[in-house]
Amino acid sequence: MSTKRKIEEVIFFTYGDSSDASTWSNVPYLFTRTLEKKGVTVRRVNLYEGLTRLTKIADKIIRAEKKVLRSRSTFRFQMSRIFIALAYRNIKRAVKTFPNADLCIFACYDFYNKFSSIPTLLFGDWTLEILVRDRMRREPDSPETRYIRHQNEVMTKAEHVVTLFPYSQRLMLGYCPESDARHMGMNVVNDMNPKPHPAADTLIEGKRAAQKILFIGNAKYIDGARRLVEAFRLIRRELPGASLDIIGMTGHELAVEGIEGVRCHGYLRKDVPAEAEKYYSLLSQASVFVNPTRGWAGYSSTIEAMFYHIPVVVAPYDDFTAEFGKDISFGAFQHSDSAEDLAKNILSVMTSENYARMCRDAHNAVAGYTWDKYVDKILATVSLNP
């Protein structure tokens, strides 16, 4: 019979400061805060500790070399044997410092605790092999192949491996069956709004009348943002009062200064009260959320928008369709790169007779995606001895 043990203390390893909400889309911050709310003592360890300056210098050199060679490689110093050895030194020190911990949580698939009997939980979105083979659609180069072997070895030796996405789980099990990768049957909305969620009916009525389009994403989504700006010009012919708000990029980055109706807000930190107020005000007012970027359309920001009763127009990328299906009742999928098609999709949502239902369906699809429930599932999984 399996025996349960209570998780009272964890060592939480991440690239960056897990007490900083800007680290990895708020995920480590909300994960650790939720653990603490449940009475778990969290010992935070930054895997870059003592290595930040060296990493910056090395990556600058690597980027210059890749530019000269016109290389598409994802290789960076973090994937080198030197960094791995130095990071394991930090891990060994942490495990020795906190010998009574019940669990080591790594917010990556790059390391495990090989220095004591404290079990390891690996937690993340996807591996390098998924990034290269599935997202970039190419064969890995030599340094990438070496690091893929490293990650597979780590996952094989860790007691628990968890991914946020069901499609990633299927790929991870296909590429490395020994990982026994799991999905918790849900995802998480990274909501940090300190104010109560507005009443649904009030929220929906305001959205219907607002004619506000919202895009959230940094520079890696710039192609999708530019296509949206093109579509917005067409939308204004039908809806002269429509507006487009872009969070995550500046007007200078997008070269949209002076375009009527377009407002760029740059990156807004959720842990800075004034910026959080603006961020959640934009979410509360938005009529439709749009990110037409192919391959990956900003999952976390999309489901947070859905939580705020916003219908979505996004590319049908695999991780999204695996979770919500290939036909959605809370918006539309953008299948082409055409600005004209995108404008039609957005207008079809904004002017739909079923707009209120779309808003409710968007919220209901993710209403249960709370960090409280997710961490309960994690703790239930790891409290059983492997």
Coordinates of N, CA and C in Angstrom, one line a residue, residues 4-110:
K4 N 1.4 8.0 2.4 CA 1.5 9.4 2.1 C 2.3 10.1 3.1
R5 N 3.0 11.2 2.7 CA 3.8 12.0 3.6 C 3.5 13.5 3.3
K6 N 3.4 14.3 4.3 CA 3.0 15.7 4.1 C 4.2 16.5 3.6
I7 N 4.0 17.3 2.6 CA 5.1 18.2 2.1 C 5.0 19.5 3.0
E8 N 6.1 19.6 3.8 CA 6.1 20.8 4.7 C 7.2 21.8 4.3
E9 N 8.2 21.4 3.6 CA 9.3 22.2 3.2 C 9.8 21.8 1.8
V10 N 10.0 22.8 0.9 CA 10.5 22.5 -0.5 C 11.6 23.5 -0.8
I11 N 12.6 23.0 -1.6 CA 13.6 23.9 -2.2 C 13.2 24.1 -3.6
F12 N 13.0 25.4 -3.9 CA 12.4 25.8 -5.2 C 13.5 26.4 -6.1
F13 N 13.9 25.7 -7.1 CA 15.0 26.2 -8.0 C 14.4 26.8 -9.3
T14 N 14.9 27.9 -9.7 CA 14.5 28.5 -10.9 C 15.5 29.4 -11.5
Y15 N 15.4 29.6 -12.8 CA 16.3 30.6 -13.5 C 15.8 32.0 -13.2
G16 N 16.4 32.7 -12.3 CA 15.9 34.0 -11.8 C 15.3 33.9 -10.4
D17 N 14.8 35.0 -10.0 CA 14.3 35.1 -8.6 C 12.8 34.8 -8.6
S18 N 12.4 33.7 -7.9 CA 11.0 33.3 -7.8 C 10.2 34.2 -7.0
S19 N 10.8 35.1 -6.3 CA 10.0 36.1 -5.5 C 9.7 37.3 -6.4
D20 N 10.2 37.3 -7.6 CA 10.0 38.4 -8.6 C 8.9 38.0 -9.5
A21 N 7.8 38.8 -9.6 CA 6.6 38.4 -10.4 C 7.0 38.4 -11.9
S22 N 8.0 39.1 -12.3 CA 8.3 39.2 -13.7 C 9.1 38.0 -14.2
T23 N 9.5 37.1 -13.4 CA 10.2 35.9 -13.8 C 9.3 34.9 -14.4
W24 N 9.6 34.4 -15.6 CA 8.8 33.4 -16.4 C 7.3 33.6 -16.3
S25 N 6.8 34.7 -16.8 CA 5.4 35.0 -16.9 C 4.6 34.8 -15.6
N26 N 5.2 35.2 -14.5 CA 4.6 35.1 -13.1 C 4.5 33.7 -12.5
V27 N 5.0 32.7 -13.3 CA 4.7 31.3 -12.8 C 5.4 30.9 -11.5
P28 N 6.8 31.1 -11.4 CA 7.4 30.8 -10.2 C 6.9 31.6 -9.0
Y29 N 6.6 32.8 -9.2 CA 6.1 33.7 -8.1 C 4.8 33.1 -7.6
L30 N 3.9 32.9 -8.5 CA 2.5 32.4 -8.0 C 2.6 31.0 -7.5
F31 N 3.5 30.1 -8.1 CA 3.7 28.8 -7.5 C 4.2 28.8 -6.1
T32 N 5.2 29.6 -5.9 CA 5.8 29.6 -4.5 C 4.9 30.3 -3.5
R33 N 4.2 31.4 -3.9 CA 3.3 32.1 -3.0 C 2.1 31.2 -2.6
T34 N 1.6 30.4 -3.6 CA 0.5 29.5 -3.3 C 1.0 28.4 -2.3
L35 N 2.2 27.9 -2.5 CA 2.8 26.9 -1.6 C 2.8 27.5 -0.1
E36 N 3.3 28.7 -0.1 CA 3.4 29.4 1.2 C 2.1 29.6 1.9
K37 N 1.1 29.9 1.1 CA -0.3 30.1 1.6 C -0.8 28.8 2.2
K38 N -0.3 27.7 1.7 CA -0.8 26.4 2.2 C 0.1 25.9 3.3
G39 N 1.0 26.7 3.8 CA 1.8 26.4 5.0 C 3.1 25.7 4.7
V40 N 3.5 25.7 3.4 CA 4.7 25.0 3.0 C 5.8 26.0 3.1
T41 N 6.9 25.7 3.7 CA 8.1 26.5 3.8 C 8.9 26.4 2.5
V42 N 9.1 27.6 1.8 CA 9.8 27.6 0.5 C 11.2 28.2 0.6
R43 N 12.2 27.4 0.2 CA 13.6 27.9 0.2 C 13.9 28.2 -1.3
R44 N 14.0 29.4 -1.6 CA 14.2 29.8 -3.0 C 15.7 29.8 -3.4
V45 N 16.0 29.2 -4.5 CA 17.3 29.2 -5.0 C 17.3 29.6 -6.5
N46 N 18.1 30.7 -6.8 CA 18.3 31.1 -8.1 C 19.4 30.4 -8.8
L47 N 19.1 29.7 -9.9 CA 20.1 28.9 -10.5 C 21.2 29.7 -11.2
Y48 N 21.0 31.0 -11.3 CA 22.0 31.9 -11.9 C 22.9 32.5 -10.8
E49 N 22.6 32.1 -9.5 CA 23.4 32.7 -8.4 C 24.9 32.6 -8.6
G50 N 25.6 33.7 -8.6 CA 27.0 33.8 -8.8 C 27.4 33.6 -10.3
L51 N 26.5 33.4 -11.2 CA 26.8 33.1 -12.6 C 26.2 34.1 -13.5
T52 N 25.5 35.2 -13.0 CA 24.9 36.1 -13.9 C 25.8 36.8 -14.8
R53 N 26.9 37.4 -14.3 CA 27.9 38.1 -15.1 C 28.5 37.2 -16.1
L54 N 29.0 36.0 -15.7 CA 29.6 35.1 -16.6 C 28.7 34.7 -17.7
T55 N 27.4 34.5 -17.4 CA 26.4 34.1 -18.4 C 26.2 35.2 -19.4
K56 N 26.1 36.4 -19.0 CA 25.9 37.6 -19.9 C 27.1 37.7 -20.8
I57 N 28.3 37.6 -20.3 CA 29.5 37.7 -21.2 C 29.5 36.6 -22.2
A58 N 29.3 35.4 -21.7 CA 29.4 34.2 -22.6 C 28.3 34.2 -23.6
D59 N 27.1 34.6 -23.3 CA 26.0 34.7 -24.2 C 26.3 35.8 -25.3
K60 N 26.9 36.9 -24.9 CA 27.2 37.9 -25.9 C 28.2 37.4 -26.9
I61 N 29.2 36.6 -26.5 CA 30.1 36.0 -27.4 C 29.5 35.0 -28.3
I62 N 28.6 34.2 -27.7 CA 27.9 33.1 -28.5 C 27.0 33.8 -29.5
R63 N 26.3 34.8 -29.2 CA 25.4 35.5 -30.1 C 26.2 36.1 -31.3
A64 N 27.4 36.6 -31.0 CA 28.2 37.2 -32.1 C 28.7 36.1 -33.0
E65 N 29.0 34.9 -32.5 CA 29.5 33.8 -33.3 C 28.4 33.3 -34.2
K66 N 27.2 33.2 -33.6 CA 26.0 32.7 -34.3 C 25.7 33.6 -35.5
K67 N 25.8 34.9 -35.2 CA 25.5 35.9 -36.2 C 26.5 35.8 -37.4
V68 N 27.7 35.6 -37.1 CA 28.7 35.5 -38.2 C 28.5 34.2 -39.0
L69 N 28.1 33.1 -38.3 CA 27.9 31.8 -38.9 C 26.5 31.7 -39.5
R70 N 25.6 32.7 -39.2 CA 24.2 32.7 -39.6 C 23.5 31.4 -39.1
S71 N 23.8 31.1 -37.8 CA 23.3 29.9 -37.2 C 21.9 30.1 -36.6
R72 N 21.1 29.1 -36.7 CA 19.7 29.1 -36.1 C 19.7 28.4 -34.8
S73 N 20.9 28.0 -34.3 CA 21.0 27.2 -33.1 C 20.4 27.9 -31.9
T74 N 19.8 27.1 -31.0 CA 19.3 27.7 -29.8 C 20.4 27.7 -28.7
F75 N 21.6 27.2 -29.0 CA 22.6 27.1 -28.0 C 22.9 28.4 -27.3
R76 N 23.1 28.3 -26.0 CA 23.5 29.4 -25.2 C 24.3 28.9 -24.0
F77 N 24.9 29.8 -23.3 CA 25.8 29.4 -22.2 C 25.1 28.5 -21.2
Q78 N 23.9 28.7 -20.9 CA 23.1 27.9 -20.0 C 23.1 26.4 -20.3
M79 N 23.3 26.1 -21.6 CA 23.3 24.7 -22.1 C 24.7 24.1 -22.1
S80 N 25.7 24.9 -21.7 CA 27.1 24.4 -21.7 C 27.4 23.5 -20.6
R81 N 28.5 22.6 -20.7 CA 28.9 21.8 -19.7 C 29.4 22.6 -18.5
I82 N 30.0 23.7 -18.8 CA 30.5 24.6 -17.7 C 29.4 25.1 -16.8
F83 N 28.4 25.7 -17.5 CA 27.2 26.2 -16.7 C 26.6 25.0 -15.9
I84 N 26.4 23.9 -16.5 CA 25.7 22.8 -15.8 C 26.5 22.4 -14.5
A85 N 27.8 22.3 -14.7 CA 28.6 22.0 -13.5 C 28.5 23.0 -12.4
L86 N 28.6 24.3 -12.8 CA 28.5 25.4 -11.8 C 27.1 25.4 -11.1
A87 N 26.1 25.2 -11.9 CA 24.7 25.2 -11.4 C 24.5 24.1 -10.4
Y88 N 25.1 22.9 -10.7 CA 25.0 21.8 -9.8 C 25.7 22.1 -8.5
R89 N 26.8 22.9 -8.6 CA 27.5 23.3 -7.3 C 26.5 24.1 -6.5
N90 N 25.7 25.0 -7.1 CA 24.7 25.7 -6.3 C 23.6 24.8 -5.7
I91 N 23.2 23.8 -6.5 CA 22.2 22.8 -6.1 C 22.7 22.0 -4.9
K92 N 24.0 21.6 -5.0 CA 24.6 20.8 -3.9 C 24.6 21.6 -2.6
R93 N 25.0 22.9 -2.7 CA 25.0 23.7 -1.6 C 23.6 23.9 -0.9
A94 N 22.6 24.1 -1.8 CA 21.3 24.3 -1.3 C 20.7 23.0 -0.6
V95 N 21.0 21.9 -1.2 CA 20.5 20.6 -0.5 C 21.2 20.4 0.8
K96 N 22.5 20.8 0.9 CA 23.2 20.6 2.1 C 22.7 21.6 3.2
T97 N 22.3 22.8 2.7 CA 21.9 23.9 3.6 C 20.5 23.6 4.2
F98 N 19.6 22.9 3.4 CA 18.3 22.6 3.8 C 18.0 21.1 3.8
P99 N 18.7 20.3 4.6 CA 18.6 18.9 4.6 C 17.3 18.3 4.9
N100 N 16.4 19.1 5.6 CA 15.1 18.6 6.1 C 14.0 18.8 5.1
A101 N 14.3 19.4 3.9 CA 13.3 19.6 2.9 C 12.7 18.3 2.4
D102 N 11.4 18.3 2.1 CA 10.7 17.2 1.6 C 10.7 17.0 0.1
L103 N 11.1 18.1 -0.6 CA 11.0 18.0 -2.1 C 11.9 19.1 -2.7
C104 N 12.5 18.8 -3.8 CA 13.2 19.8 -4.6 C 12.4 20.0 -5.9
I105 N 11.9 21.2 -6.1 CA 11.2 21.6 -7.3 C 12.1 22.4 -8.2
F106 N 12.2 21.9 -9.4 CA 13.0 22.6 -10.4 C 12.0 23.1 -11.5
A107 N 12.0 24.5 -11.7 CA 11.1 25.0 -12.8 C 11.8 25.0 -14.1
C108 N 12.2 23.8 -14.5 CA 12.9 23.5 -15.7 C 13.1 22.0 -15.8
Y109 N 13.6 21.5 -16.9 CA 13.9 20.1 -17.1 C 15.4 19.8 -17.2
D110 N 16.2 20.7 -16.5 CA 17.7 20.7 -16.7 C 18.5 20.1 -15.6

